[in-house]
Coordinates of C-alpha atoms in Angstrom, one line a residue:
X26 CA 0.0 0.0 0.0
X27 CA 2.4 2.5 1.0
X28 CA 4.3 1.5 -2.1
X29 CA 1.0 2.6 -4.2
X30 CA 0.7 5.5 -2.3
X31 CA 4.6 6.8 -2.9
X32 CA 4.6 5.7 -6.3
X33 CA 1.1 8.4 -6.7
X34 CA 2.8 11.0 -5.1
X35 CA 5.9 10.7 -7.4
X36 CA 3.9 10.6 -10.3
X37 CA 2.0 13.8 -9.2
X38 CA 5.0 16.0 -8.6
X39 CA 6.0 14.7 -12.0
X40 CA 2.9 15.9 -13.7
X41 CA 3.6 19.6 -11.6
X42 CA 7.0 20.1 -12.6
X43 CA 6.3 18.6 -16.8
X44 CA 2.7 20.1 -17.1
X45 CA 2.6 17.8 -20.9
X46 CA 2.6 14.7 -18.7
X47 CA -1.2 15.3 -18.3
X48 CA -1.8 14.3 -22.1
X49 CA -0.6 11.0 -21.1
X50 CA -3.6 10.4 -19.0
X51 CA -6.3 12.5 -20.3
X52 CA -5.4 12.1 -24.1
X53 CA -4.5 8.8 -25.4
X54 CA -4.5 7.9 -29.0
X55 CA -8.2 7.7 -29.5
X56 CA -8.5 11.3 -28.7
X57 CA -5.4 12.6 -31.3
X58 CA -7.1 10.7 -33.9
X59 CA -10.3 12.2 -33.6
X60 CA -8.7 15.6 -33.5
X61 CA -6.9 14.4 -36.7
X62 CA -9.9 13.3 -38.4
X63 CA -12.0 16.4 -37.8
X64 CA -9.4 18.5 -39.1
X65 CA -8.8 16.3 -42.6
X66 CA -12.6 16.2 -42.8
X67 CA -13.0 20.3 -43.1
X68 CA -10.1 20.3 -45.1
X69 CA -11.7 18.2 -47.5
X70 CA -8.8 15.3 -47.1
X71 CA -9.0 11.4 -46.9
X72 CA -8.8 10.3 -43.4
X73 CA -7.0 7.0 -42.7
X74 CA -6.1 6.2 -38.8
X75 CA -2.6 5.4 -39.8
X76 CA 0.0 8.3 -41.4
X77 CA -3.3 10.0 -42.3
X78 CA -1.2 12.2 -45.3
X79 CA -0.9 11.3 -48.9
X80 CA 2.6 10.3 -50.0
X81 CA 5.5 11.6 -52.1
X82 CA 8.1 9.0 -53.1
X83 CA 11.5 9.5 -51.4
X84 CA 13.3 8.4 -54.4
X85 CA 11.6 11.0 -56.6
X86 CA 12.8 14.0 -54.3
X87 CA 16.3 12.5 -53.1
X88 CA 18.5 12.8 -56.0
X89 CA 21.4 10.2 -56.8
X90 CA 24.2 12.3 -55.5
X91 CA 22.5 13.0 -52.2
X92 CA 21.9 9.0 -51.0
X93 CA 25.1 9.0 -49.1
X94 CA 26.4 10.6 -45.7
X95 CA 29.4 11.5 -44.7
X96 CA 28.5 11.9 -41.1
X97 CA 26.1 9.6 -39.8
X98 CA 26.6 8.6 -35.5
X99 CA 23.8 5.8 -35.7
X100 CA 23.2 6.6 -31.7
X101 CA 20.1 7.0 -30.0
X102 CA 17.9 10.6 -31.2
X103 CA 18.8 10.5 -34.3
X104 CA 16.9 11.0 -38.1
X105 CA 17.0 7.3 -40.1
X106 CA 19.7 8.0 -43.3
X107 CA 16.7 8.4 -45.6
X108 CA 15.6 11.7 -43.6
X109 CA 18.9 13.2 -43.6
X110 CA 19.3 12.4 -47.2
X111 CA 16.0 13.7 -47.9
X112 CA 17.0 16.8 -46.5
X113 CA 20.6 16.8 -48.1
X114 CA 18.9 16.6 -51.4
X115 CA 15.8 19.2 -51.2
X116 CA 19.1 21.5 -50.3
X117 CA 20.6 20.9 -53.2
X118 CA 17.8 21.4 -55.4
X119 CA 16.8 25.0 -54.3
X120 CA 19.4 27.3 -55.4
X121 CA 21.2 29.4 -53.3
X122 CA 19.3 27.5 -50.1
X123 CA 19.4 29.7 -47.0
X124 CA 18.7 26.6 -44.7
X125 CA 16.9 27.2 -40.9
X126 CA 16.7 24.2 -38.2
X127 CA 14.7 23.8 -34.7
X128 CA 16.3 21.6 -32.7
X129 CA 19.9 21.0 -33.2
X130 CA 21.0 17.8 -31.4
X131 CA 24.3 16.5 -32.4
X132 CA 24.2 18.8 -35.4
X133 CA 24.1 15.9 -37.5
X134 CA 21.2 17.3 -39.9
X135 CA 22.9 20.4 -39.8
X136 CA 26.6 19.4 -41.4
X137 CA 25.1 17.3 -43.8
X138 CA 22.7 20.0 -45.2
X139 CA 25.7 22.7 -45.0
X140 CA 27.2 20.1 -47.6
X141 CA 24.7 21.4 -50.4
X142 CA 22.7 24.3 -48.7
X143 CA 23.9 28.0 -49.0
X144 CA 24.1 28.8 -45.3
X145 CA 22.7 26.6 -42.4
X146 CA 21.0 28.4 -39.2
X147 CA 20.1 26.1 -36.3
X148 CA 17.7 27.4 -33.0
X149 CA 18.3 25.5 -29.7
X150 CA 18.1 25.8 -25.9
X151 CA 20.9 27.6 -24.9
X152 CA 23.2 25.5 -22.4
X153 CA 22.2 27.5 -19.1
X154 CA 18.5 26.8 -20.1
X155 CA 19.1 23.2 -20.6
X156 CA 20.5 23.2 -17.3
X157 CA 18.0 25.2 -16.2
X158 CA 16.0 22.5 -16.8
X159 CA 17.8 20.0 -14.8
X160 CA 19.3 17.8 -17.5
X161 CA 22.9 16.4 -18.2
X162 CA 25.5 17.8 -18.7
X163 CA 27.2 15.5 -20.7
X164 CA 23.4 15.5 -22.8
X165 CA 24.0 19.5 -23.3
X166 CA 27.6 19.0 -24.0
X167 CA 26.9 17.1 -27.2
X168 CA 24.7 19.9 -28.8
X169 CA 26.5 20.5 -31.6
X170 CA 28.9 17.9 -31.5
X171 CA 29.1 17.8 -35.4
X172 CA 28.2 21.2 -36.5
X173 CA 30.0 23.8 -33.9
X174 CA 33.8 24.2 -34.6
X175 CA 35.5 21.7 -32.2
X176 CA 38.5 19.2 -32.4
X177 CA 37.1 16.4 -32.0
X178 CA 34.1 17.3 -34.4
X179 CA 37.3 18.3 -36.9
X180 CA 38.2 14.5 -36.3
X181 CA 35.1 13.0 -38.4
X182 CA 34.3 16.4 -40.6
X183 CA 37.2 17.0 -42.5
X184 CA 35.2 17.7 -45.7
X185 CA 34.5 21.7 -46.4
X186 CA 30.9 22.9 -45.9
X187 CA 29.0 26.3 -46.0
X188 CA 28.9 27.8 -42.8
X189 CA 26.9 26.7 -39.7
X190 CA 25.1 29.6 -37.8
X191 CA 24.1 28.7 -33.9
X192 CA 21.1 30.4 -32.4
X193 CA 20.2 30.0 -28.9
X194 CA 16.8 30.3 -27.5
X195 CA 13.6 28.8 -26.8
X196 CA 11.1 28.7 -29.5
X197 CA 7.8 29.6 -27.0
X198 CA 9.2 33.3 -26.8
X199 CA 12.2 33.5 -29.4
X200 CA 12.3 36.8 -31.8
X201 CA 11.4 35.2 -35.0
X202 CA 10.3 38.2 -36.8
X203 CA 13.9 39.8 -35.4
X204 CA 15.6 37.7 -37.4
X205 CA 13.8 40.2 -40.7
X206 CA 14.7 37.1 -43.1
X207 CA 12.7 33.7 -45.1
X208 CA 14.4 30.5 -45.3
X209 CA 14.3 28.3 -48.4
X210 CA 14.3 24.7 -46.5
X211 CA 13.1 24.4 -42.3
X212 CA 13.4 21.6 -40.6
X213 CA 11.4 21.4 -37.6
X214 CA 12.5 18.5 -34.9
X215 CA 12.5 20.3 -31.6
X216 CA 10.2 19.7 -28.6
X217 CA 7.9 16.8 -30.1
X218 CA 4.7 17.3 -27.4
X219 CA 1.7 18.7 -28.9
X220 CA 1.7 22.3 -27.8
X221 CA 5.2 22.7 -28.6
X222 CA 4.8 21.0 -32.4
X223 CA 1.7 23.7 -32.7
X224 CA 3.6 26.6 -31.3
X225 CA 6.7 25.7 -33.8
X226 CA 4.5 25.2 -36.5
X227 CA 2.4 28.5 -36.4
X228 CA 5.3 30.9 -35.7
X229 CA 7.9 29.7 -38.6
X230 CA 4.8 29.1 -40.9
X231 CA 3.8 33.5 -39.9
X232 CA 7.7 34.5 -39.5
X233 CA 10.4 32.6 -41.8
X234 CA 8.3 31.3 -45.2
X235 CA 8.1 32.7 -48.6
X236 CA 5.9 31.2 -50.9
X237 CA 8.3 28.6 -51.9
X238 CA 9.5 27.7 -48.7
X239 CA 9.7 23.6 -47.9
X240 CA 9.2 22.7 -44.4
X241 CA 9.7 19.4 -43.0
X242 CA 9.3 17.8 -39.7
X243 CA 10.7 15.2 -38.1
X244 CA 9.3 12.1 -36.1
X245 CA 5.6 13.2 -37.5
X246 CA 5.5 9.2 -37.3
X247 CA 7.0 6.3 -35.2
X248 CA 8.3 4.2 -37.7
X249 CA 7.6 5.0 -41.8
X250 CA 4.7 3.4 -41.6
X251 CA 3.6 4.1 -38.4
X252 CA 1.6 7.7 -37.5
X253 CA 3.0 9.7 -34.3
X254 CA -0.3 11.1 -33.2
X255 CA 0.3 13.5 -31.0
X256 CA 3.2 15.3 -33.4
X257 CA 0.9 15.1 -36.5
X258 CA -2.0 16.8 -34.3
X259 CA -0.2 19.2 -33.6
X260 CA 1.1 20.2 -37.4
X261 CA -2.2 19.7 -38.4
X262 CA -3.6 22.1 -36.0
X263 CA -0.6 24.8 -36.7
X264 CA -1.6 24.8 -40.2
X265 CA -4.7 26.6 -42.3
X266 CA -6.9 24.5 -44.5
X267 CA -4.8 25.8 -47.6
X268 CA -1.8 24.5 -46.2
X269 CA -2.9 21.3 -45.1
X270 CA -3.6 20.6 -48.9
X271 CA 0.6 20.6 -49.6
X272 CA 1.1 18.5 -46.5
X273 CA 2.4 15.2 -47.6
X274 CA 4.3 11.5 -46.2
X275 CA 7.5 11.5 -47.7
X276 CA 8.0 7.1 -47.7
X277 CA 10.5 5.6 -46.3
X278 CA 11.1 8.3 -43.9
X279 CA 9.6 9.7 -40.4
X280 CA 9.2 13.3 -41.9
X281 CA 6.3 14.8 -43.0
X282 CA 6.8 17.9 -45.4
X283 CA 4.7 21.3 -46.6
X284 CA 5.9 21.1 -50.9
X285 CA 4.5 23.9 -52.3
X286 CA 2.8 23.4 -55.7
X287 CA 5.2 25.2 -57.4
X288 CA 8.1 22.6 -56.8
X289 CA 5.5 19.9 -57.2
X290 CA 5.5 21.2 -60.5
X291 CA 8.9 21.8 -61.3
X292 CA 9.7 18.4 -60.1
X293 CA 7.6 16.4 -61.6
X294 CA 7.0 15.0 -58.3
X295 CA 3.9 12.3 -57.8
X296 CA 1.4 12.6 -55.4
X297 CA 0.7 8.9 -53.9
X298 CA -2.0 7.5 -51.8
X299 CA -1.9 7.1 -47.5
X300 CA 0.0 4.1 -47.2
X301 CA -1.5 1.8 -45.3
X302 CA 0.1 -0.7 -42.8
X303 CA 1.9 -3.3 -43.6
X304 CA 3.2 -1.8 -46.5
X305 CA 4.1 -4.4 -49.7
X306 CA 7.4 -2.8 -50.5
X307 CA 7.8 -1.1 -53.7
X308 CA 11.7 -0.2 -53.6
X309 CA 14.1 -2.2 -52.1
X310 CA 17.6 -0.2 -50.7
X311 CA 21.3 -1.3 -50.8
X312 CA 22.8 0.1 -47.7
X313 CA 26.6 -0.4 -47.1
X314 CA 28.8 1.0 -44.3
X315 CA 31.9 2.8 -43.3
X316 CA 33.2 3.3 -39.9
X317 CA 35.9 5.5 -39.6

C-alpha cells in the first residue's frame, strides 16, 4: 500500500514540474485521432487512422548524389539516413538554399545540409537553459557535436561545408520576426509534445516562409509506416486548411513535409495515396557502411 501511495505522489510531482505529462492520462491515441480526423474532414482530405497524409516517393525527391552521408553517429535521437538524405537533397535542389533548423542535437542534420545548402542556421536551448532544466551535462555538451567548430568534431568532418550559424533560444518566446529574413528549407524537430509541435509550427509558418518555402518535420511518425499522433496533431492544428492541402508522407522516412505546388511542378513530383500498414514494399535499398 504504501508503495502505491509513494509511487502516486511521485507521479504527481512529475505531472507539476512537466505540465505535458497530463496528455498521457487524459489524451491517449483515440482522442489525437479524432482531432486528426475532424481537421482532414473540413479540409476536405481522406482520413486513414494510420500516417493520415498522402505520399510523395522519397526516391523521386532524393537525387542520386545525395543517397550517401558523410557523417552519420547511428546513436540513439537521431533521423534514419533516408531523412537526412531527404534533406541533403531538397538543399541541393533550391538554389542558393538559406537553410533554418529547430532543434539542433548532435548537429548531424545540420553538417550534412551545409554540404549542399547556401548557409545553415540552427535554434536551440541555450546551455544554461538546458541546465536550467535539470538535464545532463554530458546531454547539453553534445549539442553540436558535429556542426559547432570543435577538435574532435574536426576528427570526423574533415570535408568543407558552408557555414553553420548557432542560435540560442527557446522557440515559445524567441524573436522570429527579429531575425527580418525567409528561409528556403526548415526543418522542424525540436520539442515533439503537442503544444510545442503547434507553437513551432504557427510561428515559422507566420515568420520565416516565402511562398516557396519547404518545411519538414521530423518524427511526424513512429516508424515509416507508423503515424506519431500527437506530433501530426499538432502540425495539423498549426496549419490553415490551404496548407494542409501541400502537406504530404515523404516514404521511407519519419518526416512529414509542406511542398509547395510550385516545386510539385517543377519536379515532376507524384502525389501517392496514405499508405496503409503493412506496407508491400515497392523499392528495395542497398545500404553499405563505413566506420571510420
Amino acid at each position: 500500500m504504501f508503495s502505491k501511495i509513494n509511487k502516486f505522489f511521485q507521479a504527481f510531482k512529475a505531472i507539476v514540474k512537466n505540465p505535458w505529462l497530463l496528455n498521457h492520462v487524459l489524451e491517449d491515441d483515440v482522442v489525437w485521432e479524432n482531432r486528426i480526423k475532424k481537421i482532414l474532414n473540413d479540409a476536405k482530405l481522406p482520413i486513414m487512422p494510420q500516417l493520415g497524409l498522402r505520399s510523395l516517393s522519397w526516391h523521386e525527391l532524393v537525387s542520386e548524389d545525395s543517397r550517401e552521408l558523410n557523417i552519420y553517429a547511428i546513436l540513439d535521437g537521431g533521423s534514419l539516413p533516408t531523412d537526412l538524405m531527404l534533406l541533403k537533397s531538397l538543399a541541393s535542389k533550391i538554389p542558393h538554399c538559406d537553410y533554418f533548423e529547430i532543434g539542433t542535437w548532435r548537429g548531424e542534420s545540420a553538417v550534412n545540409v551545409a554540404e549542399t545548402a547556401e548557409s545553415v542556421t540552427t535554434l536551440n536551448l541555450s546551455a544554461q537553459q538546458m541546465q536550467e532544466m535539470g538535464w545532463d551535462k554530458k546531454y547539453i555538451d553534445l549539442h553540436g557535436f558535429f556542426s559547432k567548430p570543435s577538435s574532435k568534431k574536426d576528427a570526423f568532418v574533415a570535408f568543407k561545408h558552408s557555414p553553420i550559424f548557432h542560435l540560442d533560444g527557446n522557440t515559445a518566446n524567441f524573436d522570429f520576426a527579429g531575425l527580418n529574413k525567409k528561409y528556403d528549407l526548415i526543418f522542424i524537430d525540436g520539442d515533439h509534445h503537442f503544444e510545442m509541435v503547434k507553437n513551432d509550427t504557427i510561428r515559422v509558418m507566420s515568420h520565416l516562409v516565402h511562398d516557396k518555402t519547404i518545411v519538414v518535420w521530423h518524427d511526424y511518425a513512429h516508424s515509416p509506416e507508423k503515424a506519431r499522433l500527437e506530433v501530426m496533431a499538432g502540425i495539423f492544428e498549426g496549419l490553415s486548411i490551404n496548407q494542409l492541402n501541400q502537406v504530404y508522407h515523404v516514404q521511407h522516412t519519419l518526416c512529414a513535409i509542406y511542398l509547395p505546388d510550385y516545386w510539385l511542378k517543377e519536379w515532376g513530383v507524384q502525389v501517392h495515396e496514405i499508405i496503409q500498414q503493412p506496407h508491400q514494399p515497392e523499392h528495395v535499398f542497398s545500404v553499405s557502411v563505413k566506420a571510420d
